[in-house]
Amino acid sequence: LLLKECIREAKEKLIGVTILHLSAYGPNVVAQNLYKKVGFIEHSRLPKGVYYKGEYHDHIGMHMHL
């Protein structure tokens, strides 16, 4: 609900903004699926772009056209 409210606020109050962008952490498939469910699409993937707790993971860029 919070994500949907943020998108609604962006559409109503951020006049001139046409694209929302966010980043996702490769192993966080739950978050990626949520973003896709509300309309974000993956537009880039940087393999091993994030180093966390001794391991490299993909950095995923996602966007949505308002």
GROMACS .gro file of C-alpha atoms in nm:
model
   66
    1LEU     CA    1   0.000   0.000   0.000
    2LEU     CA    2   0.284   0.239   0.079
    3LEU     CA    3   0.442   0.193  -0.264
    4LYS     CA    4   0.110   0.249  -0.440
    5GLU     CA    5   0.054   0.565  -0.233
    6CYS     CA    6   0.399   0.697  -0.327
    7ILE     CA    7   0.324   0.640  -0.696
    8ARG     CA    8  -0.013   0.813  -0.662
    9GLU     CA    9   0.148   1.112  -0.487
   10ALA     CA   10   0.414   1.134  -0.759
   11LYS     CA   11   0.149   1.137  -1.031
   12GLU     CA   12  -0.056   1.407  -0.858
   13LYS     CA   13   0.206   1.635  -0.707
   14LEU     CA   14   0.528   1.606  -0.903
   15ILE     CA   15   0.420   1.794  -1.212
   16GLY     CA   16   0.659   1.733  -1.500
   17VAL     CA   17   0.797   1.407  -1.361
   18THR     CA   18   0.729   1.133  -1.613
   19ILE     CA   19   0.949   0.846  -1.495
   20LEU     CA   20   1.009   0.693  -1.153
   21HIS     CA   21   1.334   0.505  -1.106
   22LEU     CA   22   1.447   0.268  -0.833
   23SER     CA   23   1.720   0.016  -0.767
   24ALA     CA   24   1.678  -0.339  -0.648
   25TYR     CA   25   1.924  -0.573  -0.486
   26GLY     CA   26   1.971  -0.888  -0.695
   27PRO     CA   27   1.886  -1.152  -0.432
   28ASN     CA   28   1.577  -0.962  -0.314
   29VAL     CA   29   1.334  -1.134  -0.550
   30VAL     CA   30   1.036  -1.052  -0.325
   31ALA     CA   31   1.098  -0.678  -0.371
   32GLN     CA   32   1.155  -0.717  -0.745
   33ASN     CA   33   0.825  -0.901  -0.783
   34LEU     CA   34   0.644  -0.631  -0.585
   35TYR     CA   35   0.791  -0.357  -0.805
   36LYS     CA   36   0.691  -0.547  -1.119
   37LYS     CA   37   0.341  -0.604  -0.982
   38VAL     CA   38   0.282  -0.227  -0.950
   39GLY     CA   39   0.424  -0.155  -1.297
   40PHE     CA   40   0.801  -0.115  -1.275
   41ILE     CA   41   1.012  -0.284  -1.540
   42GLU     CA   42   1.376  -0.385  -1.528
   43HIS     CA   43   1.588  -0.170  -1.756
   44SER     CA   44   1.940  -0.253  -1.646
   45ARG     CA   45   2.140  -0.509  -1.455
   46LEU     CA   46   2.495  -0.459  -1.335
   47PRO     CA   47   2.638  -0.802  -1.260
   48LYS     CA   48   2.823  -0.807  -0.929
   49GLY     CA   49   2.746  -0.436  -0.885
   50VAL     CA   50   2.687  -0.462  -0.509
   51TYR     CA   51   2.929  -0.601  -0.253
   52TYR     CA   52   2.751  -0.711   0.065
   53LYS     CA   53   2.875  -0.929   0.350
   54GLY     CA   54   3.165  -1.069   0.153
   55GLU     CA   55   2.970  -1.146  -0.166
   56TYR     CA   56   2.899  -0.971  -0.494
   57HIS     CA   57   2.539  -0.944  -0.614
   58ASP     CA   58   2.363  -0.788  -0.913
   59HIS     CA   59   2.242  -0.428  -0.898
   60ILE     CA   60   1.910  -0.397  -1.083
   61GLY     CA   61   1.771  -0.072  -1.221
   62MET     CA   62   1.394  -0.047  -1.266
   63HIS     CA   63   1.163   0.229  -1.389
   64MET     CA   64   0.800   0.314  -1.442
   65HIS     CA   65   0.645   0.567  -1.681
   66LEU     CA   66   0.378   0.772  -1.510
   0.00000   0.00000   0.00000
